[in-house]
Amino acid sequence: MSTVTNSSLATRDLQHVWHPCTQMKDHEQQPPIPVRRAQGVWLEDFDGRRYLDAISSWWVNLFGHAHPRINSAITAQLPQFEHVMLAGFTHEPAIALAEELVRITPPGLTRCFYADSGSAAIEVALKMSFHYWQNQGQPRKRVFVTLSNSYHGETLGALAVGNVDLYKGTYAPLLMDVLTVPSPDCYGREPGESWAEHTRRKFSLMQTALERYAEDIAAVIVEPLVQCAGGMRMYDPVYLSMLRAACDRYGVHLIADEIAVGFGRTGTMFACEQARISPDFLCLSKGLTGGYLPLSVVLTKESIYEAFYAEFIAQRAFLHSHSYTGNALGCAAARATLGIFFNGPVLETNERLAAHMTQRLAPLVDHPHVSDVRQTGMIGAIEFVRDKATREPFPWQERRGQILYRHALERGVLLRPIGNVVYFMPPYVITPAEIDLMIEVAVQGIDRACA
Ligand SMILES: *Cc1c(COP(=O)(O)O)cnc(C)c1O
């Protein structure tokens, strides 16, 4: 009798499965790793090897894999029903989740529109903003402003407002035009300049764009505090307060994409809280279901909702739909995930874990190939370069990050560098000893990658 092994599954996989964000030919060297089970921060493959999931399975997982509370919420919902359409029908999981989200998100966000992925939530927010201005008799307002190096997903609308060339370059001819403003990303700050000073200085470029083009602008879209897919580049909350004030002044919507940074990642439940602002649209996904099921939501304000509310024949309704909108199992997983936040001192625990991470990352500042060590809450990142003094990066063709990736897997840690940035975004149930392991392996990996 043949037994199932990594290699037997990888062989079958490569017959038919086309993987995301992958040059499939790479798998000739490094076959995909089949996961047999996952528990807490650990993944286990079919050869019995374990991997510490230091990146929360692409940033979705908050409280570890196979969490008993989320497991039982889904199994409790299952015998009731799995999914019904949300047009004309409704259900308690979707209602209760909306109530809870309105309660915990920044003030003024009272309306929840569900979708099924982060990208879909971005499409919803863009269409809603545009459509709002149409309904208000301001059809000129249809331009979106985005920051350089931003990422908002990979469907065509989301890709258009993003700015990472790796994802966007090839498809650029298909995408709508947007107005791109330089990011406040603090990697580019002058020597001796603080994050806040740099961030303020960069805001003047946004100010100029808004002043000049406000009549044509529907909304500004940002990833609050951390540009994650853009290499975990970070900036000071002051940008968000200045942006909120300017959007109000110029009559432009503010879309906050907290798909990656929401739910405690940056130290507060939502990153916008650190600037004490409420956006006009708040996009959430990833951690929303604790990493269990695809679900997303766009929250918006009453005044925006009201601009769509009219007799049917007025043709003002927002007629956007996805088949799995408001999936009941997803909503049940999301409610259980929020339940974990309500049940214990999650943010306080994270603060201690983040402080531990800070302490362990500190010595890396002196590493001969490290140009920057940065952290916001439970996101840490190390940027490695060829030349520390000039910050000249290694040529991307050398794929140094791959060396680090393979080294980490050998040592039982899943790290997936973005170019020459190795980052940590672990589930909140990681222990200090596991943080030590994750960083130790990363440092060895940097040494090997830079050799
Ligand atoms: C992941 C991500 C998205 C896209 O979400 P998907 O579910 O992958 O479509 C959008 N914005 C940000 C900031 C993200 O990190």
Tab-separated table of N, CA and C in Angstrom, residues 194-306:
chain	number	residue	atom	x	y	z
A	194	SER	N	12.681	62.576	12.340
A	194	SER	CA	11.787	61.629	13.016
A	194	SER	C	10.709	61.161	12.029
A	195	TRP	N	10.047	60.045	12.392
A	195	TRP	CA	8.956	59.557	11.542
A	195	TRP	C	7.913	60.650	11.366
A	196	ALA	N	7.561	61.326	12.464
A	196	ALA	CA	6.498	62.326	12.395
A	196	ALA	C	6.897	63.495	11.500
A	197	GLU	N	8.142	63.941	11.638
A	197	GLU	CA	8.599	65.062	10.791
A	197	GLU	C	8.565	64.685	9.316
A	198	HIS	N	9.091	63.499	9.028
A	198	HIS	CA	9.123	63.043	7.644
A	198	HIS	C	7.707	62.931	7.079
A	199	THR	N	6.832	62.338	7.879
A	199	THR	CA	5.460	62.106	7.449
A	199	THR	C	4.748	63.433	7.166
A	200	ARG	N	4.932	64.394	8.058
A	200	ARG	CA	4.350	65.727	7.848
A	200	ARG	C	4.856	66.362	6.569
A	201	ARG	N	6.170	66.263	6.372
A	201	ARG	CA	6.777	66.871	5.190
A	201	ARG	C	6.174	66.261	3.916
A	202	LYS	N	6.014	64.944	3.934
A	202	LYS	CA	5.462	64.268	2.757
A	202	LYS	C	4.010	64.648	2.508
A	203	PHE	N	3.324	65.042	3.579
A	203	PHE	CA	1.912	65.365	3.391
A	203	PHE	C	1.710	66.552	2.467
A	204	SER	N	2.695	67.428	2.395
A	204	SER	CA	2.508	68.624	1.562
A	204	SER	C	2.243	68.245	0.104
A	205	LEU	N	2.775	67.097	-0.350
A	205	LEU	CA	2.524	66.654	-1.724
A	205	LEU	C	1.062	66.244	-1.918
A	206	MET	N	0.521	65.603	-0.915
A	206	MET	CA	-0.901	65.239	-0.944
A	206	MET	C	-1.762	66.502	-0.924
A	207	GLN	N	-1.364	67.423	-0.069
A	207	GLN	CA	-2.070	68.695	0.049
A	207	GLN	C	-2.151	69.387	-1.322
A	208	THR	N	-1.027	69.432	-2.019
A	208	THR	CA	-0.980	70.075	-3.332
A	208	THR	C	-1.915	69.377	-4.325
A	209	ALA	N	-1.872	68.050	-4.334
A	209	ALA	CA	-2.716	67.291	-5.268
A	209	ALA	C	-4.194	67.554	-4.995
A	210	LEU	N	-4.560	67.564	-3.729
A	210	LEU	CA	-5.967	67.776	-3.387
A	210	LEU	C	-6.408	69.188	-3.758
A	211	GLU	N	-5.549	70.142	-3.450
A	211	GLU	CA	-5.859	71.532	-3.736
A	211	GLU	C	-6.103	71.727	-5.242
A	212	ARG	N	-5.237	71.106	-6.026
A	212	ARG	CA	-5.293	71.319	-7.464
A	212	ARG	C	-6.439	70.573	-8.139
A	213	TYR	N	-6.714	69.349	-7.689
A	213	TYR	CA	-7.630	68.493	-8.459
A	213	TYR	C	-8.916	68.108	-7.731
A	214	ALA	N	-9.189	68.741	-6.587
A	214	ALA	CA	-10.334	68.313	-5.762
A	214	ALA	C	-11.626	68.153	-6.565
A	215	GLU	N	-11.860	69.009	-7.519
A	215	GLU	CA	-13.130	68.947	-8.257
A	215	GLU	C	-13.281	67.666	-9.063
A	216	ASP	N	-12.158	67.020	-9.338
A	216	ASP	CA	-12.207	65.780	-10.115
A	216	ASP	C	-12.007	64.540	-9.260
A	217	ILE	N	-11.720	64.748	-7.980
A	217	ILE	CA	-11.369	63.599	-7.135
A	217	ILE	C	-12.581	63.058	-6.387
A	218	ALA	N	-12.766	61.728	-6.493
A	218	ALA	CA	-13.808	61.064	-5.709
A	218	ALA	C	-13.279	60.736	-4.321
A	219	ALA	N	-12.107	60.113	-4.261
A	219	ALA	CA	-11.610	59.630	-2.969
A	219	ALA	C	-10.093	59.464	-2.976
A	220	VAL	N	-9.543	59.518	-1.782
A	220	VAL	CA	-8.152	59.122	-1.552
A	220	VAL	C	-8.203	57.764	-0.866
A	221	ILE	N	-7.388	56.825	-1.348
A	221	ILE	CA	-7.349	55.500	-0.707
A	221	ILE	C	-5.970	55.268	-0.111
A	222	VAL	N	-5.947	54.831	1.149
A	222	VAL	CA	-4.667	54.560	1.816
A	222	VAL	C	-4.717	53.265	2.627
A	223	GLU	N	-3.538	52.696	2.831
A	223	GLU	CA	-3.355	51.639	3.820
A	223	GLU	C	-2.869	52.347	5.084
A	224	PRO	N	-3.682	52.440	6.106
A	224	PRO	CA	-3.268	53.171	7.302
A	224	PRO	C	-2.024	52.572	7.988
A	225	LEU	N	-1.029	53.383	8.186
A	225	LEU	CA	0.219	53.116	8.948
A	225	LEU	C	1.240	52.174	8.309
A	226	VAL	N	0.783	51.095	7.671
A	226	VAL	CA	1.759	50.155	7.096
A	226	VAL	C	1.358	49.782	5.672
A	227	GLN	N	2.283	50.009	4.729
A	227	GLN	CA	2.080	49.530	3.358
A	227	GLN	C	2.642	48.117	3.315
A	228	CYS	N	1.760	47.163	3.501
A	228	CYS	CA	2.227	45.797	3.777
A	228	CYS	C	2.860	45.135	2.555
A	229	ALA	N	2.078	44.922	1.491
A	229	ALA	CA	2.629	44.217	0.324
A	229	ALA	C	3.748	45.034	-0.321
A	230	GLY	N	3.771	46.318	-0.072
A	230	GLY	CA	4.835	47.172	-0.584
A	230	GLY	C	6.131	47.041	0.211
A	231	GLY	N	6.239	46.005	1.032
A	231	GLY	CA	7.480	45.743	1.772
A	231	GLY	C	7.419	46.240	3.212
A	232	MET	N	6.220	46.224	3.808
A	232	MET	CA	6.062	46.630	5.218
A	232	MET	C	6.698	47.999	5.460
A	233	ARG	N	6.427	48.923	4.557
A	233	ARG	CA	6.900	50.299	4.746
A	233	ARG	C	5.904	51.018	5.655
A	234	MET	N	6.438	51.833	6.574
A	234	MET	CA	5.605	52.381	7.652
A	234	MET	C	5.659	53.907	7.711
A	235	TYR	N	4.631	54.507	8.281
A	235	TYR	CA	4.632	55.962	8.465
A	235	TYR	C	3.875	56.331	9.726
A	236	ASP	N	3.999	57.596	10.085
A	236	ASP	CA	3.444	58.086	11.345
A	236	ASP	C	1.938	58.373	11.208
A	237	PRO	N	1.175	58.136	12.295
A	237	PRO	CA	-0.274	58.387	12.259
A	237	PRO	C	-0.640	59.831	11.904
A	238	VAL	N	0.291	60.769	12.080
A	238	VAL	CA	-0.042	62.163	11.805
A	238	VAL	C	-0.514	62.344	10.357
A	239	TYR	N	-0.028	61.471	9.461
A	239	TYR	CA	-0.471	61.556	8.060
A	239	TYR	C	-1.979	61.382	7.953
A	240	LEU	N	-2.511	60.452	8.732
A	240	LEU	CA	-3.938	60.155	8.654
A	240	LEU	C	-4.765	61.310	9.204
A	241	SER	N	-4.294	61.951	10.271
A	241	SER	CA	-5.074	63.094	10.789
A	241	SER	C	-5.053	64.249	9.803
A	242	MET	N	-3.874	64.490	9.198
A	242	MET	CA	-3.795	65.586	8.221
A	242	MET	C	-4.638	65.270	6.987
A	243	LEU	N	-4.618	63.994	6.593
A	243	LEU	CA	-5.382	63.585	5.413
A	243	LEU	C	-6.886	63.710	5.666
A	244	ARG	N	-7.302	63.297	6.860
A	244	ARG	CA	-8.729	63.403	7.193
A	244	ARG	C	-9.185	64.869	7.100
A	245	ALA	N	-8.394	65.751	7.689
A	245	ALA	CA	-8.751	67.173	7.689
A	245	ALA	C	-8.786	67.716	6.253
A	246	ALA	N	-7.817	67.321	5.457
A	246	ALA	CA	-7.757	67.834	4.083
A	246	ALA	C	-8.909	67.281	3.237
A	247	CYS	N	-9.234	66.000	3.410
A	247	CYS	CA	-10.360	65.424	2.662
A	247	CYS	C	-11.650	66.164	2.995
A	248	ASP	N	-11.826	66.502	4.263
A	248	ASP	CA	-13.012	67.280	4.652
A	248	ASP	C	-12.997	68.655	4.001
A	249	ARG	N	-11.826	69.274	4.044
A	249	ARG	CA	-11.706	70.628	3.507
A	249	ARG	C	-12.020	70.653	2.006
A	250	TYR	N	-11.563	69.647	1.278
A	250	TYR	CA	-11.712	69.671	-0.177
A	250	TYR	C	-12.897	68.838	-0.688
A	251	GLY	N	-13.677	68.263	0.220
A	251	GLY	CA	-14.835	67.495	-0.222
A	251	GLY	C	-14.455	66.240	-0.988
A	252	VAL	N	-13.605	65.434	-0.387
A	252	VAL	CA	-13.115	64.207	-1.013
A	252	VAL	C	-13.283	63.076	0.002
A	253	HIS	N	-13.686	61.901	-0.474
A	253	HIS	CA	-13.809	60.763	0.455
A	253	HIS	C	-12.439	60.219	0.859
A	254	LEU	N	-12.398	59.643	2.039
A	254	LEU	CA	-11.211	58.935	2.507
A	254	LEU	C	-11.560	57.451	2.656
A	255	ILE	N	-10.868	56.619	1.885
A	255	ILE	CA	-11.054	55.166	1.978
A	255	ILE	C	-9.879	54.585	2.757
A	256	ALA	N	-10.158	53.955	3.886
A	256	ALA	CA	-9.094	53.312	4.672
A	256	ALA	C	-9.127	51.812	4.389
A	257	ASP	N	-8.069	51.322	3.783
A	257	ASP	CA	-7.950	49.893	3.506
A	257	ASP	C	-7.228	49.238	4.691
A	258	GLU	N	-8.018	48.752	5.650
A	258	GLU	CA	-7.440	48.069	6.821
A	258	GLU	C	-7.548	46.557	6.664
A	259	ILE	N	-7.536	46.107	5.424
A	259	ILE	CA	-7.655	44.671	5.160
A	259	ILE	C	-6.519	43.907	5.841
A	260	ALA	N	-5.312	44.454	5.789
A	260	ALA	CA	-4.177	43.777	6.434
A	260	ALA	C	-3.917	44.281	7.851
A	261	VAL	N	-4.162	45.565	8.104
A	261	VAL	CA	-3.739	46.132	9.390
A	261	VAL	C	-4.833	46.161	10.451
A	262	GLY	N	-6.077	45.837	10.058
A	262	GLY	CA	-7.171	45.854	11.028
A	262	GLY	C	-7.043	44.737	12.055
A	263	PHE	N	-7.899	44.779	13.059
A	263	PHE	CA	-7.994	43.724	14.078
A	263	PHE	C	-6.703	43.540	14.881
A	264	GLY	N	-6.188	44.661	15.367
A	264	GLY	CA	-5.135	44.599	16.378
A	264	GLY	C	-3.711	44.541	15.850
A	265	ARG	N	-3.532	44.428	14.555
A	265	ARG	CA	-2.198	44.220	13.992
A	265	ARG	C	-1.212	45.337	14.350
A	266	THR	N	-1.701	46.584	14.351
A	266	THR	CA	-0.778	47.702	14.560
A	266	THR	C	-0.708	48.142	16.017
A	267	GLY	N	-1.390	47.406	16.901
A	267	GLY	CA	-1.345	47.772	18.316
A	267	GLY	C	-2.692	48.280	18.822
A	268	THR	N	-3.473	48.881	17.935
A	268	THR	CA	-4.847	49.254	18.270
A	268	THR	C	-5.773	48.373	17.449
A	269	MET	N	-7.033	48.299	17.850
A	269	MET	CA	-7.953	47.413	17.124
A	269	MET	C	-7.951	47.777	15.638
A	270	PHE	N	-8.071	49.085	15.340
A	270	PHE	CA	-7.939	49.546	13.958
A	270	PHE	C	-6.845	50.611	13.905
A	271	ALA	N	-6.092	50.623	12.812
A	271	ALA	CA	-4.966	51.548	12.705
A	271	ALA	C	-5.428	53.003	12.743
A	272	CYS	N	-6.611	53.286	12.179
A	272	CYS	CA	-7.144	54.657	12.164
A	272	CYS	C	-7.275	55.245	13.564
A	273	GLU	N	-7.459	54.365	14.565
A	273	GLU	CA	-7.618	54.854	15.941
A	273	GLU	C	-6.393	55.627	16.403
A	274	GLN	N	-5.214	55.282	15.871
A	274	GLN	CA	-3.994	55.952	16.324
A	274	GLN	C	-3.949	57.399	15.868
A	275	ALA	N	-4.781	57.742	14.893
A	275	ALA	CA	-4.884	59.137	14.462
A	275	ALA	C	-6.228	59.732	14.906
A	276	ARG	N	-6.995	58.933	15.649
A	276	ARG	CA	-8.327	59.349	16.097
A	276	ARG	C	-9.190	59.853	14.947
A	277	ILE	N	-9.194	59.120	13.845
A	277	ILE	CA	-10.025	59.528	12.715
A	277	ILE	C	-11.007	58.422	12.332
A	278	SER	N	-12.072	58.833	11.652
A	278	SER	CA	-12.966	57.874	11.006
A	278	SER	C	-12.891	58.109	9.507
A	279	PRO	N	-12.657	57.071	8.734
A	279	PRO	CA	-12.685	57.228	7.275
A	279	PRO	C	-14.138	57.285	6.789
A	280	ASP	N	-14.332	57.578	5.510
A	280	ASP	CA	-15.678	57.518	4.933
A	280	ASP	C	-16.020	56.087	4.542
A	281	PHE	N	-14.975	55.327	4.188
A	281	PHE	CA	-15.150	53.908	3.891
A	281	PHE	C	-14.035	53.147	4.602
A	282	LEU	N	-14.391	52.094	5.290
A	282	LEU	CA	-13.405	51.248	5.954
A	282	LEU	C	-13.524	49.843	5.362
A	283	CYS	N	-12.441	49.354	4.745
A	283	CYS	CA	-12.454	48.017	4.133
A	283	CYS	C	-11.767	47.027	5.059
A	284	LEU	N	-12.451	45.930	5.344
A	284	LEU	CA	-11.915	44.896	6.234
A	284	LEU	C	-12.031	43.527	5.573
A	285	SER	N	-11.030	42.688	5.792
A	285	SER	CA	-11.121	41.287	5.349
A	285	SER	C	-10.063	40.498	6.123
A	286	LYS	N	-9.237	39.704	5.454
A	286	LYS	CA	-8.154	38.942	6.090
A	286	LYS	C	-8.504	38.477	7.515
A	287	GLY	N	-8.066	39.183	8.559
A	287	GLY	CA	-8.274	38.729	9.933
A	287	GLY	C	-9.727	38.694	10.375
A	288	LEU	N	-10.611	39.268	9.567
A	288	LEU	CA	-12.034	39.339	9.945
A	288	LEU	C	-12.598	37.996	10.408
A	289	THR	N	-12.252	36.919	9.722
A	289	THR	CA	-12.761	35.595	10.118
A	289	THR	C	-11.706	34.799	10.887
A	290	GLY	N	-10.702	35.483	11.401
A	290	GLY	CA	-9.633	34.786	12.111
A	290	GLY	C	-8.763	33.954	11.180
A	291	GLY	N	-8.941	34.144	9.881
A	291	GLY	CA	-8.150	33.375	8.919
A	291	GLY	C	-8.849	32.101	8.481
A	292	TYR	N	-10.156	32.007	8.739
A	292	TYR	CA	-10.875	30.766	8.441
A	292	TYR	C	-11.542	30.759	7.065
A	293	LEU	N	-12.267	31.833	6.756
A	293	LEU	CA	-13.109	31.797	5.558
A	293	LEU	C	-13.045	33.135	4.846
A	294	PRO	N	-13.237	33.106	3.525
A	294	PRO	CA	-13.185	34.356	2.774
A	294	PRO	C	-14.426	35.208	3.041
A	295	LEU	N	-14.206	36.366	3.608
A	295	LEU	CA	-15.302	37.289	3.887
A	295	LEU	C	-14.701	38.686	3.962
A	296	SER	N	-15.417	39.674	3.463
A	296	SER	CA	-14.944	41.044	3.625
A	296	SER	C	-16.138	41.949	3.834
A	297	VAL	N	-15.851	43.163	4.256
A	297	VAL	CA	-16.939	44.102	4.511
A	297	VAL	C	-16.426	45.518	4.282
A	298	VAL	N	-17.316	46.365	3.775
A	298	VAL	CA	-17.031	47.794	3.669
A	298	VAL	C	-17.993	48.497	4.609
A	299	LEU	N	-17.445	49.254	5.553
A	299	LEU	CA	-18.306	50.052	6.423
A	299	LEU	C	-18.311	51.482	5.923
A	300	THR	N	-19.486	52.109	5.986
A	300	THR	CA	-19.562	53.507	5.591
A	300	THR	C	-20.543	54.268	6.471
A	301	LYS	N	-20.645	55.570	6.181
A	301	LYS	CA	-21.398	56.473	7.041
A	301	LYS	C	-22.856	56.570	6.603
A	302	GLU	N	-23.674	57.017	7.523
A	302	GLU	CA	-25.096	57.181	7.247
A	302	GLU	C	-25.335	58.142	6.076
A	303	SER	N	-24.551	59.222	6.022
A	303	SER	CA	-24.804	60.234	4.975
A	303	SER	C	-24.527	59.645	3.588
A	304	ILE	N	-23.606	58.714	3.492
A	304	ILE	CA	-23.325	58.086	2.191
A	304	ILE	C	-24.441	57.098	1.843
A	305	TYR	N	-24.825	56.317	2.824
A	305	TYR	CA	-25.945	55.384	2.632
A	305	TYR	C	-27.191	56.129	2.135
A	306	GLU	N	-27.440	57.287	2.737
A	306	GLU	CA	-28.658	58.042	2.399
A	306	GLU	C	-28.659	58.547	0.965
